[in-house]
């Protein structure tokens, strides 16, 4: 089992940057694929990015490709989402999630077994 805690959210001006962290506890983190998702008020939770257990493969949603970068450090049991060129429409609660099938880059929410509580990101115009 994996417990996940996100941090690093906050208020930032449009065009700014933030780095979100996801700290994991549990023995399966290093073998799990890690994903980042977000949910804006009144909208469904959406996929942003995923990284395989080894870090060798990543996948991004079109909406964030070129602006966001996902990474991980298995020695620290942590995953990260570097967010650049933020826009007001990036305002949402951001979640990390773990997929025990560590070699796949799946976007579907149902494939992720473990979720964090989320961290709020607000981008002002």
PDB file of C-alpha atoms in Angstrom:
ATOM      1  CA  UNK A   1       0.000   0.000   0.000  1.00  0.00           C
ATOM      2  CA  UNK A   2       1.075   3.594  -0.632  1.00  0.00           C
ATOM      3  CA  UNK A   3       0.168   6.756   1.264  1.00  0.00           C
ATOM      4  CA  UNK A   4       0.634   9.992  -0.665  1.00  0.00           C
ATOM      5  CA  UNK A   5       0.917  13.598   0.508  1.00  0.00           C
ATOM      6  CA  UNK A   6       1.098  16.545  -1.887  1.00  0.00           C
ATOM      7  CA  UNK A   7       2.725  19.864  -1.070  1.00  0.00           C
ATOM      8  CA  UNK A   8       3.931  22.992  -2.822  1.00  0.00           C
ATOM      9  CA  UNK A   9       0.652  24.498  -3.903  1.00  0.00           C
ATOM     10  CA  UNK A  10      -0.181  28.148  -3.422  1.00  0.00           C
ATOM     11  CA  UNK A  11      -1.000  31.427  -5.099  1.00  0.00           C
ATOM     12  CA  UNK A  12       1.047  32.529  -8.090  1.00  0.00           C
ATOM     13  CA  UNK A  13       0.678  35.169 -10.784  1.00  0.00           C
ATOM     14  CA  UNK A  14       0.064  34.222 -14.380  1.00  0.00           C
ATOM     15  CA  UNK A  15       3.332  33.392 -16.083  1.00  0.00           C
ATOM     16  CA  UNK A  16       4.862  32.196 -12.853  1.00  0.00           C
ATOM     17  CA  UNK A  17       6.097  28.796 -11.759  1.00  0.00           C
ATOM     18  CA  UNK A  18       5.455  26.301  -8.994  1.00  0.00           C
ATOM     19  CA  UNK A  19       6.848  22.894  -8.154  1.00  0.00           C
ATOM     20  CA  UNK A  20       4.546  20.390  -6.525  1.00  0.00           C
ATOM     21  CA  UNK A  21       5.902  17.510  -4.491  1.00  0.00           C
ATOM     22  CA  UNK A  22       4.326  14.192  -3.714  1.00  0.00           C
ATOM     23  CA  UNK A  23       5.845  12.316  -0.805  1.00  0.00           C
ATOM     24  CA  UNK A  24       5.042   8.650  -0.487  1.00  0.00           C
ATOM     25  CA  UNK A  25       5.221   6.104   2.271  1.00  0.00           C
ATOM     26  CA  UNK A  26       4.950   2.392   1.646  1.00  0.00           C
ATOM     27  CA  UNK A  27       7.137  -0.187   0.022  1.00  0.00           C
ATOM     28  CA  UNK A  28       5.512  -0.146  -3.406  1.00  0.00           C
ATOM     29  CA  UNK A  29       6.245   3.466  -4.363  1.00  0.00           C
ATOM     30  CA  UNK A  30       9.438   2.698  -6.242  1.00  0.00           C
ATOM     31  CA  UNK A  31       7.685   0.087  -8.389  1.00  0.00           C
ATOM     32  CA  UNK A  32       4.618   2.230  -9.126  1.00  0.00           C
ATOM     33  CA  UNK A  33       3.949   4.611 -11.953  1.00  0.00           C
ATOM     34  CA  UNK A  34       3.138   8.053 -10.574  1.00  0.00           C
ATOM     35  CA  UNK A  35       0.581  10.397 -12.048  1.00  0.00           C
ATOM     36  CA  UNK A  36      -0.527  13.965 -11.503  1.00  0.00           C
ATOM     37  CA  UNK A  37      -4.123  15.073 -11.941  1.00  0.00           C
ATOM     38  CA  UNK A  38      -6.148  18.183 -11.200  1.00  0.00           C
ATOM     39  CA  UNK A  39      -9.731  19.141 -10.565  1.00  0.00           C
ATOM     40  CA  UNK A  40     -11.128  22.615 -11.037  1.00  0.00           C
ATOM     41  CA  UNK A  41     -14.422  23.690  -9.437  1.00  0.00           C
ATOM     42  CA  UNK A  42     -17.360  22.218 -11.302  1.00  0.00           C
ATOM     43  CA  UNK A  43     -15.152  20.114 -13.551  1.00  0.00           C
ATOM     44  CA  UNK A  44     -14.091  16.500 -13.665  1.00  0.00           C
ATOM     45  CA  UNK A  45     -10.698  15.399 -12.456  1.00  0.00           C
ATOM     46  CA  UNK A  46      -8.293  15.385 -15.393  1.00  0.00           C
ATOM     47  CA  UNK A  47      -5.024  13.689 -16.182  1.00  0.00           C
ATOM     48  CA  UNK A  48      -1.906  15.852 -16.457  1.00  0.00           C
ATOM     49  CA  UNK A  49       1.190  13.668 -16.506  1.00  0.00           C
ATOM     50  CA  UNK A  50       2.543  10.240 -15.614  1.00  0.00           C
ATOM     51  CA  UNK A  51       6.009   8.767 -15.126  1.00  0.00           C
ATOM     52  CA  UNK A  52       6.969   5.102 -15.018  1.00  0.00           C
ATOM     53  CA  UNK A  53       8.679   3.536 -12.032  1.00  0.00           C
ATOM     54  CA  UNK A  54      12.109   3.904 -13.619  1.00  0.00           C
ATOM     55  CA  UNK A  55      11.542   7.443 -14.796  1.00  0.00           C
ATOM     56  CA  UNK A  56      12.418   6.419 -18.341  1.00  0.00           C
ATOM     57  CA  UNK A  57       8.994   7.103 -19.807  1.00  0.00           C
ATOM     58  CA  UNK A  58       6.590   9.990 -19.352  1.00  0.00           C
ATOM     59  CA  UNK A  59       3.336  11.099 -20.874  1.00  0.00           C
ATOM     60  CA  UNK A  60       1.583  14.478 -20.766  1.00  0.00           C
ATOM     61  CA  UNK A  61      -1.830  15.872 -21.483  1.00  0.00           C
ATOM     62  CA  UNK A  62      -1.854  18.246 -24.429  1.00  0.00           C
ATOM     63  CA  UNK A  63      -2.991  21.072 -22.162  1.00  0.00           C
ATOM     64  CA  UNK A  64       0.269  21.032 -20.200  1.00  0.00           C
ATOM     65  CA  UNK A  65       2.800  19.624 -22.662  1.00  0.00           C
ATOM     66  CA  UNK A  66       5.807  21.907 -22.882  1.00  0.00           C
ATOM     67  CA  UNK A  67       4.877  23.751 -19.669  1.00  0.00           C
ATOM     68  CA  UNK A  68       4.818  21.023 -17.017  1.00  0.00           C
ATOM     69  CA  UNK A  69       7.527  18.453 -16.246  1.00  0.00           C
ATOM     70  CA  UNK A  70       7.061  15.338 -14.156  1.00  0.00           C
ATOM     71  CA  UNK A  71       9.967  13.698 -12.366  1.00  0.00           C
ATOM     72  CA  UNK A  72      10.651  11.353  -9.485  1.00  0.00           C
ATOM     73  CA  UNK A  73      13.337  10.423  -6.990  1.00  0.00           C
ATOM     74  CA  UNK A  74      12.862   6.867  -5.780  1.00  0.00           C
ATOM     75  CA  UNK A  75      15.571   7.280  -3.165  1.00  0.00           C
ATOM     76  CA  UNK A  76      13.443   9.998  -1.566  1.00  0.00           C
ATOM     77  CA  UNK A  77      10.103   8.296  -2.231  1.00  0.00           C
ATOM     78  CA  UNK A  78       8.987  11.437  -4.013  1.00  0.00           C
ATOM     79  CA  UNK A  79       7.483  12.609  -7.269  1.00  0.00           C
ATOM     80  CA  UNK A  80       7.392  16.151  -8.562  1.00  0.00           C
ATOM     81  CA  UNK A  81       5.501  18.331 -11.000  1.00  0.00           C
ATOM     82  CA  UNK A  82       7.358  21.406 -12.204  1.00  0.00           C
ATOM     83  CA  UNK A  83       4.836  23.886 -13.588  1.00  0.00           C
ATOM     84  CA  UNK A  84       5.962  26.829 -15.704  1.00  0.00           C
ATOM     85  CA  UNK A  85       4.115  29.548 -17.618  1.00  0.00           C
ATOM     86  CA  UNK A  86       1.087  29.115 -15.401  1.00  0.00           C
ATOM     87  CA  UNK A  87      -2.276  30.408 -16.591  1.00  0.00           C
ATOM     88  CA  UNK A  88      -5.432  31.288 -14.667  1.00  0.00           C
ATOM     89  CA  UNK A  89      -7.072  28.206 -16.172  1.00  0.00           C
ATOM     90  CA  UNK A  90      -4.491  26.077 -14.347  1.00  0.00           C
ATOM     91  CA  UNK A  91      -6.250  26.954 -11.088  1.00  0.00           C
ATOM     92  CA  UNK A  92      -7.370  23.698  -9.482  1.00  0.00           C
ATOM     93  CA  UNK A  93      -6.694  21.194  -6.737  1.00  0.00           C
ATOM     94  CA  UNK A  94      -3.744  19.055  -7.822  1.00  0.00           C
ATOM     95  CA  UNK A  95      -3.477  15.396  -6.888  1.00  0.00           C
ATOM     96  CA  UNK A  96      -0.774  12.780  -7.195  1.00  0.00           C
ATOM     97  CA  UNK A  97      -1.662   9.144  -7.596  1.00  0.00           C
ATOM     98  CA  UNK A  98       0.083   5.779  -7.797  1.00  0.00           C
ATOM     99  CA  UNK A  99      -0.522   2.998 -10.288  1.00  0.00           C
ATOM    100  CA  UNK A 100       1.009  -0.289  -9.128  1.00  0.00           C
ATOM    101  CA  UNK A 101       1.568  -1.206 -12.790  1.00  0.00           C
ATOM    102  CA  UNK A 102       4.773   0.716 -12.872  1.00  0.00           C
ATOM    103  CA  UNK A 103       5.745   0.276 -16.503  1.00  0.00           C
ATOM    104  CA  UNK A 104       2.669   1.832 -18.092  1.00  0.00           C
ATOM    105  CA  UNK A 105       1.825   5.452 -18.823  1.00  0.00           C
ATOM    106  CA  UNK A 106      -1.935   5.306 -18.468  1.00  0.00           C
ATOM    107  CA  UNK A 107      -4.080   8.409 -18.201  1.00  0.00           C
ATOM    108  CA  UNK A 108      -7.293   6.791 -16.955  1.00  0.00           C
ATOM    109  CA  UNK A 109      -8.107   7.699 -13.357  1.00  0.00           C
ATOM    110  CA  UNK A 110      -9.529   4.259 -12.632  1.00  0.00           C
ATOM    111  CA  UNK A 111      -6.087   2.694 -13.123  1.00  0.00           C
ATOM    112  CA  UNK A 112      -4.657   4.541 -10.108  1.00  0.00           C
ATOM    113  CA  UNK A 113      -5.156   2.769  -6.795  1.00  0.00           C
ATOM    114  CA  UNK A 114      -3.767   5.342  -4.383  1.00  0.00           C
ATOM    115  CA  UNK A 115      -4.437   9.071  -4.167  1.00  0.00           C
ATOM    116  CA  UNK A 116      -3.240  11.984  -2.120  1.00  0.00           C
ATOM    117  CA  UNK A 117      -5.495  14.578  -0.487  1.00  0.00           C
ATOM    118  CA  UNK A 118      -4.613  17.274  -2.994  1.00  0.00           C
ATOM    119  CA  UNK A 119      -2.985  20.701  -2.893  1.00  0.00           C
ATOM    120  CA  UNK A 120      -4.587  23.931  -4.109  1.00  0.00           C
ATOM    121  CA  UNK A 121      -2.954  25.907  -6.913  1.00  0.00           C
ATOM    122  CA  UNK A 122      -4.390  29.324  -7.678  1.00  0.00           C
ATOM    123  CA  UNK A 123      -3.126  31.373 -10.615  1.00  0.00           C
ATOM    124  CA  UNK A 124      -4.109  35.040 -10.617  1.00  0.00           C
ATOM    125  CA  UNK A 125      -4.389  37.082 -13.789  1.00  0.00           C
TER     126      UNK A 125
END
